[in-house]
């Protein structure tokens, strides 16, 4: 299986930020939308701490964490 990552991107309509787990975890809804980068990063950081997955921040606002 490929490495699972937590990806942060701009929401397509410019209304905030999306957090997606790639590839998805079957049976769990972990993806979410947030109005601010701080909240998106907080959700992603919680997933990283509990699941151990790497965060890839594609927004340019934050720094990738390993």
JSON list of C-alpha atoms in Angstrom, two decimals:
[
{"chain": "A", "resi": 1, "resn": "UNK", "atom": "CA", "xyz": [0.00, 0.00, 0.00]},
{"chain": "A", "resi": 2, "resn": "UNK", "atom": "CA", "xyz": [1.18, 3.53, -0.76]},
{"chain": "A", "resi": 3, "resn": "UNK", "atom": "CA", "xyz": [2.11, 5.89, 2.04]},
{"chain": "A", "resi": 4, "resn": "UNK", "atom": "CA", "xyz": [-0.94, 7.58, 3.55]},
{"chain": "A", "resi": 5, "resn": "UNK", "atom": "CA", "xyz": [-0.70, 11.37, 3.85]},
{"chain": "A", "resi": 6, "resn": "UNK", "atom": "CA", "xyz": [-2.79, 14.21, 5.22]},
{"chain": "A", "resi": 7, "resn": "UNK", "atom": "CA", "xyz": [-3.11, 16.87, 2.52]},
{"chain": "A", "resi": 8, "resn": "UNK", "atom": "CA", "xyz": [-4.07, 20.50, 3.17]},
{"chain": "A", "resi": 9, "resn": "UNK", "atom": "CA", "xyz": [-5.24, 22.50, 0.14]},
{"chain": "A", "resi": 10, "resn": "UNK", "atom": "CA", "xyz": [-7.24, 25.61, -0.58]},
{"chain": "A", "resi": 11, "resn": "UNK", "atom": "CA", "xyz": [-10.96, 24.87, -0.84]},
{"chain": "A", "resi": 12, "resn": "UNK", "atom": "CA", "xyz": [-11.82, 24.97, -4.60]},
{"chain": "A", "resi": 13, "resn": "UNK", "atom": "CA", "xyz": [-14.19, 27.94, -4.26]},
{"chain": "A", "resi": 14, "resn": "UNK", "atom": "CA", "xyz": [-11.77, 29.99, -2.14]},
{"chain": "A", "resi": 15, "resn": "UNK", "atom": "CA", "xyz": [-13.92, 29.76, 0.98]},
{"chain": "A", "resi": 16, "resn": "UNK", "atom": "CA", "xyz": [-11.36, 28.08, 3.22]},
{"chain": "A", "resi": 17, "resn": "UNK", "atom": "CA", "xyz": [-9.18, 25.00, 3.41]},
{"chain": "A", "resi": 18, "resn": "UNK", "atom": "CA", "xyz": [-9.68, 21.29, 2.78]},
{"chain": "A", "resi": 19, "resn": "UNK", "atom": "CA", "xyz": [-7.98, 18.52, 4.74]},
{"chain": "A", "resi": 20, "resn": "UNK", "atom": "CA", "xyz": [-7.96, 15.12, 3.01]},
{"chain": "A", "resi": 21, "resn": "UNK", "atom": "CA", "xyz": [-6.46, 11.77, 3.96]},
{"chain": "A", "resi": 22, "resn": "UNK", "atom": "CA", "xyz": [-4.97, 10.15, 0.85]},
{"chain": "A", "resi": 23, "resn": "UNK", "atom": "CA", "xyz": [-5.63, 7.32, 0.25]},
{"chain": "A", "resi": 24, "resn": "UNK", "atom": "CA", "xyz": [-8.91, 7.38, 2.15]},
{"chain": "A", "resi": 25, "resn": "UNK", "atom": "CA", "xyz": [-9.49, 5.14, 5.15]},
{"chain": "A", "resi": 26, "resn": "UNK", "atom": "CA", "xyz": [-12.41, 2.89, 4.33]},
{"chain": "A", "resi": 27, "resn": "UNK", "atom": "CA", "xyz": [-15.24, 3.23, 6.83]},
{"chain": "A", "resi": 28, "resn": "UNK", "atom": "CA", "xyz": [-13.94, 6.49, 8.36]},
{"chain": "A", "resi": 29, "resn": "UNK", "atom": "CA", "xyz": [-14.77, 10.05, 7.33]},
{"chain": "A", "resi": 30, "resn": "UNK", "atom": "CA", "xyz": [-11.60, 11.97, 8.19]},
{"chain": "A", "resi": 31, "resn": "UNK", "atom": "CA", "xyz": [-11.73, 14.64, 5.45]},
{"chain": "A", "resi": 32, "resn": "UNK", "atom": "CA", "xyz": [-12.96, 18.06, 6.51]},
{"chain": "A", "resi": 33, "resn": "UNK", "atom": "CA", "xyz": [-13.31, 21.72, 5.45]},
{"chain": "A", "resi": 34, "resn": "UNK", "atom": "CA", "xyz": [-12.26, 24.64, 7.62]},
{"chain": "A", "resi": 35, "resn": "UNK", "atom": "CA", "xyz": [-12.63, 28.42, 7.31]},
{"chain": "A", "resi": 36, "resn": "UNK", "atom": "CA", "xyz": [-9.04, 29.15, 8.43]},
{"chain": "A", "resi": 37, "resn": "UNK", "atom": "CA", "xyz": [-5.64, 27.61, 7.85]},
{"chain": "A", "resi": 38, "resn": "UNK", "atom": "CA", "xyz": [-5.08, 27.46, 11.61]},
{"chain": "A", "resi": 39, "resn": "UNK", "atom": "CA", "xyz": [-8.13, 25.22, 12.12]},
{"chain": "A", "resi": 40, "resn": "UNK", "atom": "CA", "xyz": [-7.23, 23.04, 9.11]},
{"chain": "A", "resi": 41, "resn": "UNK", "atom": "CA", "xyz": [-3.68, 22.66, 10.43]},
{"chain": "A", "resi": 42, "resn": "UNK", "atom": "CA", "xyz": [-5.06, 21.79, 13.88]},
{"chain": "A", "resi": 43, "resn": "UNK", "atom": "CA", "xyz": [-7.21, 18.98, 12.46]},
{"chain": "A", "resi": 44, "resn": "UNK", "atom": "CA", "xyz": [-4.30, 17.70, 10.37]},
{"chain": "A", "resi": 45, "resn": "UNK", "atom": "CA", "xyz": [-1.95, 17.84, 13.37]},
{"chain": "A", "resi": 46, "resn": "UNK", "atom": "CA", "xyz": [-4.40, 15.84, 15.46]},
{"chain": "A", "resi": 47, "resn": "UNK", "atom": "CA", "xyz": [-4.54, 13.17, 12.76]},
{"chain": "A", "resi": 48, "resn": "UNK", "atom": "CA", "xyz": [-0.75, 13.16, 12.57]},
{"chain": "A", "resi": 49, "resn": "UNK", "atom": "CA", "xyz": [-0.43, 12.73, 16.34]},
{"chain": "A", "resi": 50, "resn": "UNK", "atom": "CA", "xyz": [-3.02, 9.93, 16.56]},
{"chain": "A", "resi": 51, "resn": "UNK", "atom": "CA", "xyz": [-2.31, 8.12, 13.28]},
{"chain": "A", "resi": 52, "resn": "UNK", "atom": "CA", "xyz": [1.32, 8.98, 12.53]},
{"chain": "A", "resi": 53, "resn": "UNK", "atom": "CA", "xyz": [0.67, 10.13, 8.97]},
{"chain": "A", "resi": 54, "resn": "UNK", "atom": "CA", "xyz": [2.74, 12.88, 7.34]},
{"chain": "A", "resi": 55, "resn": "UNK", "atom": "CA", "xyz": [1.16, 16.28, 6.62]},
{"chain": "A", "resi": 56, "resn": "UNK", "atom": "CA", "xyz": [1.61, 17.76, 3.14]},
{"chain": "A", "resi": 57, "resn": "UNK", "atom": "CA", "xyz": [0.52, 21.41, 3.14]},
{"chain": "A", "resi": 58, "resn": "UNK", "atom": "CA", "xyz": [0.02, 22.48, -0.47]},
{"chain": "A", "resi": 59, "resn": "UNK", "atom": "CA", "xyz": [-1.22, 25.97, 0.41]},
{"chain": "A", "resi": 60, "resn": "UNK", "atom": "CA", "xyz": [2.16, 27.58, 0.92]},
{"chain": "A", "resi": 61, "resn": "UNK", "atom": "CA", "xyz": [0.83, 28.98, 4.22]},
{"chain": "A", "resi": 62, "resn": "UNK", "atom": "CA", "xyz": [2.40, 26.28, 6.41]},
{"chain": "A", "resi": 63, "resn": "UNK", "atom": "CA", "xyz": [5.50, 24.12, 6.37]},
{"chain": "A", "resi": 64, "resn": "UNK", "atom": "CA", "xyz": [5.44, 20.38, 5.62]},
{"chain": "A", "resi": 65, "resn": "UNK", "atom": "CA", "xyz": [5.96, 18.24, 8.72]},
{"chain": "A", "resi": 66, "resn": "UNK", "atom": "CA", "xyz": [7.57, 14.82, 8.62]}
]
